[in-house]
Coordinates of C-alpha atoms in Angstrom, one line a residue:
X1 CA 55.4 -74.5 -11.4
X2 CA 53.2 -76.8 -9.5
X3 CA 53.6 -76.7 -5.7
X4 CA 54.0 -80.0 -3.9
X5 CA 51.7 -80.2 -0.9
X6 CA 51.6 -82.8 1.8
X7 CA 48.0 -82.7 3.2
X8 CA 48.6 -85.3 5.9
X9 CA 51.3 -85.0 8.5
X10 CA 51.7 -85.1 12.3
X11 CA 54.1 -83.3 14.7
X12 CA 52.7 -84.2 18.0
X13 CA 54.9 -85.3 20.9
X14 CA 54.4 -88.1 23.4
X15 CA 53.5 -85.6 26.0
X16 CA 50.6 -84.3 23.9
X17 CA 48.6 -87.5 23.9
X18 CA 47.4 -90.2 26.2
X19 CA 50.5 -92.2 25.3
X20 CA 49.7 -95.5 26.8
X21 CA 46.2 -95.7 25.3
X22 CA 47.6 -94.5 21.9
X23 CA 50.3 -97.1 21.7
X24 CA 48.2 -100.0 23.0
X25 CA 45.2 -99.2 20.7
X26 CA 47.2 -99.6 17.5
X27 CA 46.9 -102.9 15.6
X28 CA 50.5 -103.8 14.9
X29 CA 51.0 -106.4 12.2
X30 CA 53.8 -108.1 14.3
X31 CA 52.7 -110.1 17.4
X32 CA 55.9 -109.2 19.3
X33 CA 55.3 -105.4 18.9
X34 CA 51.9 -105.9 20.4
X35 CA 53.6 -107.6 23.3
X36 CA 56.3 -105.0 23.7
X37 CA 54.1 -101.9 23.3
X38 CA 53.8 -101.5 27.1
X39 CA 57.6 -101.6 27.4
X40 CA 58.0 -99.0 24.7
X41 CA 55.4 -96.8 26.6
X42 CA 57.4 -97.1 29.9
X43 CA 60.6 -96.1 28.1
X44 CA 58.9 -93.1 26.4
X45 CA 57.3 -91.9 29.6
X46 CA 60.7 -91.8 31.3
X47 CA 62.2 -90.0 28.3
X48 CA 59.4 -87.4 28.3
X49 CA 60.0 -86.8 32.0
X50 CA 63.8 -86.5 31.4
X51 CA 64.6 -89.4 33.6
X52 CA 67.6 -91.6 33.1
X53 CA 67.2 -95.4 32.9
X54 CA 68.7 -97.9 35.3
X55 CA 70.7 -100.8 33.8
X56 CA 67.7 -103.2 34.0
X57 CA 65.5 -100.6 32.2
X58 CA 68.2 -100.1 29.6
X59 CA 68.5 -103.8 29.0
X60 CA 64.8 -104.2 28.6
X61 CA 64.8 -101.2 26.2
X62 CA 67.5 -102.8 24.1
X63 CA 65.7 -106.1 23.9
X64 CA 62.4 -104.4 23.0
X65 CA 64.0 -102.4 20.1
X66 CA 66.0 -105.4 19.0
X67 CA 62.7 -107.0 18.2
X68 CA 60.8 -104.0 16.9
X69 CA 63.6 -102.8 14.6
X70 CA 65.2 -99.4 14.0
X71 CA 62.0 -98.0 12.6
X72 CA 60.2 -98.2 15.9
X73 CA 63.2 -96.9 17.7
X74 CA 63.3 -93.9 15.4
X75 CA 59.6 -93.3 15.9
X76 CA 60.0 -93.6 19.7
X77 CA 62.9 -91.1 19.6
X78 CA 60.6 -88.6 17.8
X79 CA 57.8 -89.1 20.2
X80 CA 60.1 -88.5 23.2
X81 CA 61.2 -85.1 21.9
X82 CA 60.0 -82.1 23.9
X83 CA 60.2 -79.5 21.2
X84 CA 57.5 -79.4 18.5
X85 CA 59.7 -77.1 16.4
X86 CA 62.4 -79.8 16.4
X87 CA 60.0 -82.5 15.3
X88 CA 58.9 -80.2 12.4
X89 CA 62.5 -79.6 11.4
X90 CA 63.0 -83.3 11.3
X91 CA 59.9 -83.7 9.1
X92 CA 61.2 -81.1 6.6
X93 CA 64.6 -82.6 6.6
X94 CA 63.3 -86.1 6.0
X95 CA 61.6 -85.1 2.8
X96 CA 64.0 -82.4 1.6
X97 CA 64.6 -84.0 -1.8
X98 CA 60.8 -83.9 -2.4
X99 CA 60.7 -80.1 -2.3
X100 CA 57.4 -80.1 -0.4
X101 CA 56.3 -76.4 -0.1
X102 CA 53.4 -76.9 2.3
X103 CA 53.0 -79.4 5.1
X104 CA 49.6 -79.8 6.8
X105 CA 49.9 -81.4 10.2
X106 CA 46.7 -82.8 11.6
X107 CA 46.1 -82.4 15.3
X108 CA 43.9 -84.9 17.1
X109 CA 42.2 -84.5 20.5
X110 CA 42.4 -88.0 22.1
X111 CA 42.0 -87.0 25.7
X112 CA 38.4 -88.0 26.4
X113 CA 38.7 -91.5 24.8
X114 CA 41.6 -93.1 26.7
X115 CA 42.5 -93.4 30.3
X116 CA 44.0 -90.1 31.3
X117 CA 47.8 -90.0 30.9
X118 CA 48.2 -86.7 29.1
X119 CA 49.8 -83.6 30.6
X120 CA 49.3 -80.7 28.2
X121 CA 45.8 -79.3 27.7
X122 CA 44.6 -79.3 24.1
X123 CA 44.4 -75.5 23.9
X124 CA 48.1 -75.2 25.0
X125 CA 48.9 -77.7 22.3
X126 CA 47.2 -75.5 19.7
X127 CA 49.1 -72.5 21.1
X128 CA 52.4 -74.4 21.0
X129 CA 51.7 -75.4 17.3
X130 CA 51.0 -71.7 16.5
X131 CA 54.0 -70.3 18.4
X132 CA 56.6 -73.0 17.7
X133 CA 55.6 -74.2 14.3
X134 CA 53.3 -71.9 12.3
X135 CA 55.1 -68.6 13.0
X136 CA 58.7 -69.8 12.8
X137 CA 58.2 -71.7 9.5
X138 CA 56.6 -68.7 7.8
X139 CA 54.1 -70.3 5.5
X140 CA 55.7 -73.7 5.2
X141 CA 53.4 -75.3 7.7
X142 CA 49.7 -74.7 8.3
X143 CA 47.9 -77.2 10.5
X144 CA 44.4 -78.5 11.0
X145 CA 42.9 -77.9 14.4
X146 CA 41.4 -80.8 16.4
X147 CA 37.7 -81.2 17.2
X148 CA 36.3 -83.6 19.8
X149 CA 32.5 -83.7 20.3
X150 CA 32.9 -85.3 23.7
X151 CA 35.0 -82.3 25.0
X152 CA 32.4 -80.0 23.5
X153 CA 29.6 -81.8 25.3
X154 CA 31.5 -81.8 28.6
X155 CA 32.1 -78.0 28.2
X156 CA 28.4 -77.3 27.5
X157 CA 27.2 -79.5 30.3
X158 CA 29.7 -78.0 32.8
X159 CA 31.3 -81.3 33.6
X160 CA 34.9 -81.8 34.8
X161 CA 37.5 -82.9 32.3
X162 CA 38.7 -86.6 32.2
X163 CA 41.7 -85.9 34.5
X164 CA 39.6 -84.6 37.4
X165 CA 37.1 -86.3 39.8
X166 CA 33.4 -85.7 39.8
X167 CA 33.7 -82.6 42.0
X168 CA 36.6 -81.2 40.1
X169 CA 36.8 -78.0 38.0
X170 CA 34.6 -77.8 34.9
X171 CA 36.0 -78.4 31.5
X172 CA 37.6 -75.1 30.6
X173 CA 37.7 -75.3 26.8
X174 CA 35.0 -75.4 24.1
X175 CA 36.4 -77.7 21.4
X176 CA 34.5 -75.8 18.7
X177 CA 35.5 -72.3 19.9
X178 CA 39.2 -73.4 20.2
X179 CA 39.1 -74.6 16.6
X180 CA 37.4 -71.5 15.4
X181 CA 40.0 -69.3 17.1
X182 CA 42.8 -71.3 15.5
X183 CA 41.4 -70.9 12.1
X184 CA 40.6 -67.2 12.5
X185 CA 43.8 -66.0 14.0
X186 CA 46.5 -68.7 14.3
X187 CA 47.2 -69.8 10.7
X188 CA 45.2 -73.1 10.9
X189 CA 43.5 -74.0 7.7
X190 CA 41.1 -76.8 8.5
X191 CA 39.7 -79.2 11.2
X192 CA 40.5 -82.8 11.9
X193 CA 38.0 -85.4 13.4
X194 CA 38.8 -89.0 14.3
X195 CA 35.6 -91.1 14.3
X196 CA 37.2 -94.4 15.3
X197 CA 37.6 -93.0 18.8
X198 CA 33.9 -93.4 19.4
X199 CA 31.5 -91.3 17.3
X200 CA 30.0 -91.3 13.8
X201 CA 29.9 -88.3 11.6
X202 CA 26.1 -88.3 12.2
X203 CA 23.6 -90.9 13.2
X204 CA 25.1 -91.5 16.7
X205 CA 22.0 -92.9 18.4
X206 CA 22.7 -96.3 16.7
X207 CA 26.0 -96.6 18.6
X208 CA 25.0 -95.2 22.0
X209 CA 25.7 -98.6 23.6
X210 CA 29.2 -99.0 22.1
X211 CA 30.1 -95.4 23.1
X212 CA 28.8 -95.9 26.7
X213 CA 31.0 -99.0 27.0
X214 CA 34.1 -97.0 26.0
X215 CA 33.5 -94.4 28.7
X216 CA 32.6 -97.0 31.4
X217 CA 35.7 -99.1 30.6
X218 CA 37.9 -96.0 31.0
X219 CA 36.4 -94.9 34.3
X220 CA 34.6 -91.9 32.8
X221 CA 31.0 -92.8 33.8
X222 CA 29.8 -89.2 33.7
X223 CA 30.3 -89.0 30.0
X224 CA 28.3 -92.2 29.4
X225 CA 25.1 -90.2 29.8
X226 CA 25.7 -88.2 26.6
X227 CA 23.3 -89.3 23.9
X228 CA 23.7 -89.9 20.2
X229 CA 21.4 -86.9 19.6
X230 CA 23.7 -84.7 21.6
X231 CA 26.7 -85.9 19.7
X232 CA 24.9 -85.1 16.4
X233 CA 24.0 -81.7 17.6
X234 CA 27.6 -80.5 18.3
X235 CA 28.8 -82.2 15.1
X236 CA 26.2 -80.4 13.1
X237 CA 27.3 -77.1 14.7
X238 CA 30.8 -77.9 13.4
X239 CA 29.6 -78.7 9.9
X240 CA 27.5 -75.6 9.7
X241 CA 30.4 -73.5 10.7
X242 CA 32.8 -75.2 8.3
X243 CA 30.5 -74.9 5.4
X244 CA 29.7 -71.2 6.1
X245 CA 33.3 -70.2 6.7
X246 CA 34.8 -72.6 4.0
X247 CA 36.9 -74.6 6.4
X248 CA 37.8 -78.1 5.2
X249 CA 37.5 -81.2 7.3
X250 CA 39.8 -84.3 7.3
X251 CA 38.4 -87.5 8.8
X252 CA 40.4 -90.6 9.5
X253 CA 39.1 -93.4 7.3
X254 CA 40.8 -96.7 7.3
X255 CA 40.4 -100.0 9.1
X256 CA 43.8 -99.4 10.8
X257 CA 45.0 -96.7 13.2
X258 CA 43.9 -95.6 16.6
X259 CA 40.6 -97.2 17.7
X260 CA 38.6 -97.2 20.9
X261 CA 38.6 -101.0 20.8
X262 CA 39.5 -103.6 18.2
X263 CA 37.5 -103.0 14.9
X264 CA 35.8 -99.9 16.3
X265 CA 36.5 -98.3 12.9
X266 CA 33.6 -100.4 11.5
X267 CA 31.2 -99.2 14.1
X268 CA 32.1 -95.5 13.9
X269 CA 34.4 -94.8 10.9
X270 CA 32.9 -96.4 7.8
X271 CA 32.9 -94.0 4.8
X272 CA 29.2 -94.5 4.2
X273 CA 28.5 -92.7 7.5
X274 CA 29.7 -89.5 5.8
X275 CA 27.0 -89.7 3.2
X276 CA 24.4 -87.9 5.4
X277 CA 26.8 -85.1 6.2
X278 CA 27.7 -84.6 2.5
X279 CA 24.1 -84.5 1.5
X280 CA 23.1 -82.2 4.3
X281 CA 26.1 -79.8 3.8
X282 CA 26.8 -80.0 0.0
X283 CA 29.4 -77.2 0.0
X284 CA 31.5 -78.8 2.8
X285 CA 34.9 -80.0 1.7
X286 CA 35.8 -83.4 3.3
X287 CA 38.9 -85.5 2.9
X288 CA 38.6 -89.2 3.9
X289 CA 42.1 -89.8 4.9
X290 CA 44.0 -92.9 3.8
X291 CA 41.3 -93.5 1.1
X292 CA 39.9 -96.3 3.4
X293 CA 42.8 -98.4 2.1
X294 CA 44.1 -101.2 4.3
X295 CA 45.5 -103.8 1.8
X296 CA 47.1 -103.0 -1.6
X297 CA 44.8 -105.4 -3.4
X298 CA 41.7 -104.3 -1.6
X299 CA 40.0 -102.6 -4.5
X300 CA 40.6 -105.4 -7.0
X301 CA 39.6 -108.3 -4.7
X302 CA 36.7 -106.6 -2.7
X303 CA 33.9 -109.0 -3.9
X304 CA 36.0 -112.1 -3.3
X305 CA 37.3 -111.2 0.2
X306 CA 33.9 -110.2 1.7
X307 CA 33.0 -113.7 2.9
X308 CA 36.5 -114.2 4.4
X309 CA 36.8 -110.9 6.2
X310 CA 33.4 -110.7 7.9
X311 CA 33.6 -113.9 10.1
X312 CA 37.3 -113.3 10.8
X313 CA 36.5 -109.8 12.1
X314 CA 33.7 -111.2 14.3
X315 CA 36.1 -113.7 15.8
X316 CA 38.7 -111.0 16.6
X317 CA 36.1 -108.8 18.2
X318 CA 34.8 -111.6 20.4
X319 CA 38.3 -112.6 21.6
X320 CA 39.0 -108.9 22.4
X321 CA 35.8 -108.6 24.4
X322 CA 34.8 -105.5 22.4
X323 CA 31.3 -104.1 22.3
X324 CA 28.8 -105.7 19.9
X325 CA 28.6 -104.4 16.4
X326 CA 26.2 -101.7 15.5
X327 CA 24.2 -102.4 12.4
X328 CA 25.4 -100.6 9.3
X329 CA 21.9 -100.9 7.9
X330 CA 21.1 -97.5 9.5
X331 CA 23.3 -95.9 7.0
X332 CA 21.9 -98.0 4.1
X333 CA 22.8 -101.4 2.9
X334 CA 24.6 -104.3 4.5
X335 CA 27.9 -104.0 6.5
X336 CA 30.9 -103.5 4.3
X337 CA 34.7 -103.9 4.6
X338 CA 35.3 -102.7 1.1
X339 CA 35.9 -99.1 1.8
X340 CA 38.0 -98.2 -1.2
X341 CA 35.4 -99.3 -3.7
X342 CA 32.7 -97.6 -1.5
X343 CA 34.6 -94.3 -1.4
X344 CA 35.3 -94.4 -5.2
X345 CA 31.6 -94.6 -5.8
X346 CA 30.9 -91.8 -3.3
X347 CA 33.3 -89.5 -5.2
X348 CA 30.9 -89.7 -8.2
X349 CA 28.1 -88.3 -6.1
X350 CA 29.8 -85.7 -3.9
X351 CA 31.9 -83.1 -5.9
X352 CA 33.5 -81.8 -2.7
X353 CA 34.7 -85.1 -1.4
X354 CA 38.4 -85.9 -1.6
X355 CA 40.8 -88.7 -0.5
X356 CA 44.5 -88.8 0.5
X357 CA 47.0 -91.6 0.1
X358 CA 48.8 -91.2 3.4
X359 CA 50.7 -94.2 4.7
X360 CA 49.8 -96.5 1.8
X361 CA 52.5 -99.3 1.9
X362 CA 54.1 -98.3 -1.5
X363 CA 57.6 -98.3 0.0
X364 CA 57.4 -102.1 -0.2
X365 CA 58.3 -102.7 -3.8
X366 CA 56.1 -105.9 -3.8
X367 CA 53.1 -103.6 -3.5
X368 CA 53.8 -101.4 -6.4
X369 CA 52.2 -103.6 -9.1
X370 CA 49.2 -104.2 -6.8
X371 CA 48.5 -100.5 -6.5
X372 CA 49.0 -100.0 -10.2
X373 CA 46.5 -102.7 -11.0
X374 CA 44.0 -101.2 -8.4
X375 CA 44.3 -97.6 -9.8
X376 CA 44.1 -98.8 -13.4
X377 CA 40.9 -100.6 -12.6
X378 CA 39.5 -97.7 -10.6
X379 CA 40.2 -95.2 -13.3
X380 CA 38.5 -97.4 -15.8
X381 CA 35.5 -97.8 -13.5
X382 CA 35.3 -94.1 -12.7
X383 CA 36.9 -92.2 -15.6
X384 CA 38.2 -88.7 -14.7
X385 CA 37.1 -88.8 -11.1
X386 CA 40.1 -90.2 -9.2
X387 CA 42.5 -87.9 -10.9
X388 CA 40.6 -84.8 -9.7
X389 CA 40.2 -85.9 -6.0
X390 CA 43.3 -87.7 -5.0
X391 CA 45.6 -85.8 -2.6
X392 CA 49.2 -86.4 -1.8
X393 CA 50.0 -87.0 1.9
X394 CA 52.7 -89.0 3.7
X395 CA 51.7 -89.4 7.4
X396 CA 54.9 -88.3 9.0
X397 CA 55.8 -89.1 11.8
X398 CA 53.7 -92.2 12.2
X399 CA 55.2 -93.5 9.0
X400 CA 58.7 -93.1 10.4
X401 CA 58.7 -96.6 11.7
X402 CA 58.4 -98.0 8.1
X403 CA 61.5 -98.9 6.2
X404 CA 62.4 -96.6 3.3
X405 CA 59.6 -94.1 4.3
X406 CA 61.6 -91.2 2.9
X407 CA 61.0 -92.7 -0.6
X408 CA 57.2 -92.4 -0.3
X409 CA 56.8 -89.7 -2.9
X410 CA 59.0 -91.4 -5.5
X411 CA 57.2 -94.7 -4.9
X412 CA 53.8 -93.1 -5.4
X413 CA 55.1 -91.5 -8.6
X414 CA 56.1 -95.0 -9.8
X415 CA 52.6 -96.3 -9.1
X416 CA 50.8 -93.5 -10.9
X417 CA 53.1 -91.9 -13.5
X418 CA 55.5 -94.6 -14.4
X419 CA 52.6 -97.0 -14.4
X420 CA 51.0 -94.7 -17.0
X421 CA 47.8 -94.4 -15.0
X422 CA 48.1 -90.6 -14.6
X423 CA 49.2 -88.1 -17.2
X424 CA 51.8 -85.5 -16.3
X425 CA 49.0 -82.9 -15.8
X426 CA 47.1 -85.3 -13.6
X427 CA 50.3 -85.9 -11.6
X428 CA 50.5 -82.1 -11.1
X429 CA 47.0 -82.1 -9.8
X430 CA 47.7 -85.0 -7.5
X431 CA 50.9 -83.4 -6.1
X432 CA 49.4 -79.9 -5.5
X433 CA 46.5 -78.4 -7.3
X434 CA 43.9 -80.9 -5.9
X435 CA 45.1 -80.0 -2.4
X436 CA 44.6 -76.3 -3.1
X437 CA 41.1 -77.0 -4.3
X438 CA 40.3 -79.1 -1.2
X439 CA 41.9 -76.5 1.2
X440 CA 40.1 -73.6 -0.5
X441 CA 43.4 -71.7 -1.0
X442 CA 42.6 -70.4 -4.4
X443 CA 41.6 -66.8 -5.2
X444 CA 38.1 -65.8 -6.1
X445 CA 37.2 -66.6 -9.7
X446 CA 34.3 -65.5 -11.9
X447 CA 34.9 -68.6 -14.0
X448 CA 34.4 -71.0 -11.0
X449 CA 31.3 -69.7 -9.2
X450 CA 31.3 -72.3 -6.4
X451 CA 35.0 -72.2 -5.7
X452 CA 36.0 -71.6 -2.1
X453 CA 38.3 -68.7 -1.4
X454 CA 37.9 -67.7 2.3
X455 CA 41.0 -69.7 3.4
X456 CA 43.0 -67.8 0.8
X457 CA 41.7 -64.5 2.2
X458 CA 42.4 -65.6 5.8
X459 CA 46.0 -66.6 5.0
X460 CA 46.6 -63.4 3.0
X461 CA 45.5 -61.4 6.1
X462 CA 47.5 -63.7 8.4
X463 CA 50.7 -63.1 6.4
X464 CA 50.2 -59.4 6.4
X465 CA 49.4 -59.1 10.2
X466 CA 52.4 -61.3 11.1
X467 CA 54.8 -59.7 8.6
X468 CA 55.4 -63.0 6.8
X469 CA 56.4 -62.8 3.2
X470 CA 53.9 -64.8 1.1
X471 CA 55.4 -68.2 0.5
X472 CA 56.1 -69.4 -3.1
X473 CA 53.2 -71.9 -3.1
X474 CA 50.8 -69.2 -2.0
X475 CA 51.9 -66.9 -4.7
X476 CA 51.5 -69.7 -7.3
X477 CA 48.0 -70.4 -6.0
X478 CA 47.1 -66.7 -6.3
X479 CA 48.1 -66.8 -10.0
X480 CA 46.1 -70.0 -10.6
X481 CA 43.9 -69.8 -13.7
X482 CA 42.8 -73.4 -14.2
X483 CA 39.8 -75.2 -12.7

């Protein structure tokens, strides 16, 4: 049997993040949701504090959700929950029919990149994930720990955290050491980075100006002194550790999502910025989440849309008053918006690079033929590559606001298997075995010399120490003979 593994999930609560900055930074497709986001924030803040609403607040709430729809109401209800274990139960229940044996929630440390509204320190969030999710679900859920280079730099420099004044207490937590501890002893199996917040994987000197603007805008002047070289230093420390200890990294990689400012993804999160990392650390396992995909037709129409997209993005950035664009030429070549095609080409050069399909809009039946056409063309252009590196992921609970989100797995099966793009064996790889290769949760093998196995060993020890019976997916991985 092939285990079904979801490599991209979230179980954070509204209290775990700078909620206002999180909600207002998202690029919602509907104009009225952009307008109503501050209202939704106010409602969620009150719910998190356990406050009841007056009749005016309730009326405003009803109007807001009448426009946004039941999907956004459902997502808001999840964010307002105080119990991470309950959010995890809802996740498992939502996809019960899919028989997902392992969920991998990705934690993100947003605190240094938005105005301070968060109440729970990141290390306490990690402890809550360990105590309320990893242990109770006994091998069903193993998260990725967050890493933020800005927090690490503040810790090393002895600076106060973002919620304290200049004379306040020093940052208590090393982001790197917290992540290491989570991997060593708390059942975490990887590390998540989120470049669109304000840093590149490497080569940060080019975007010093953009990053300073973020800190100054948020009233965090003391962090504006950090240089690109310092960011590169702490990120390199992370990559060396992950390569040595065989810890996989997932990086957010799409034009959409949380951004420091409109279109910040292009300054910080372009897939090409990972090339230097993958060349310098060739054994490192990296997943570029979302496959860089923003539109279903993006792969097929990339050459034609280039001249439309570039000026339109420039206009949007100017209207938003965002910092000027950093030149992509430092990473080689001209600026690009065609990330899917770019990543597909990178897969041919970097054998330990993977991509996941989280939050692709396949639940809209109009997009099914577009994705089928794109994958058919991609598999012709890069035969045998996509099938070996594509990972299944859903993006719960962020996807909970999308209609028919619970059908995500069936819809992706329709794209790849019913579209006769992947064979049955290739579908099994997509649903589980590729994930186990990326995660390094396969036993040592004489046949596969370069195969990772330290995560497998760490989990085996973790189950033994915590008296957890090895879950079915782990036993299946331990018997794996293929490559």
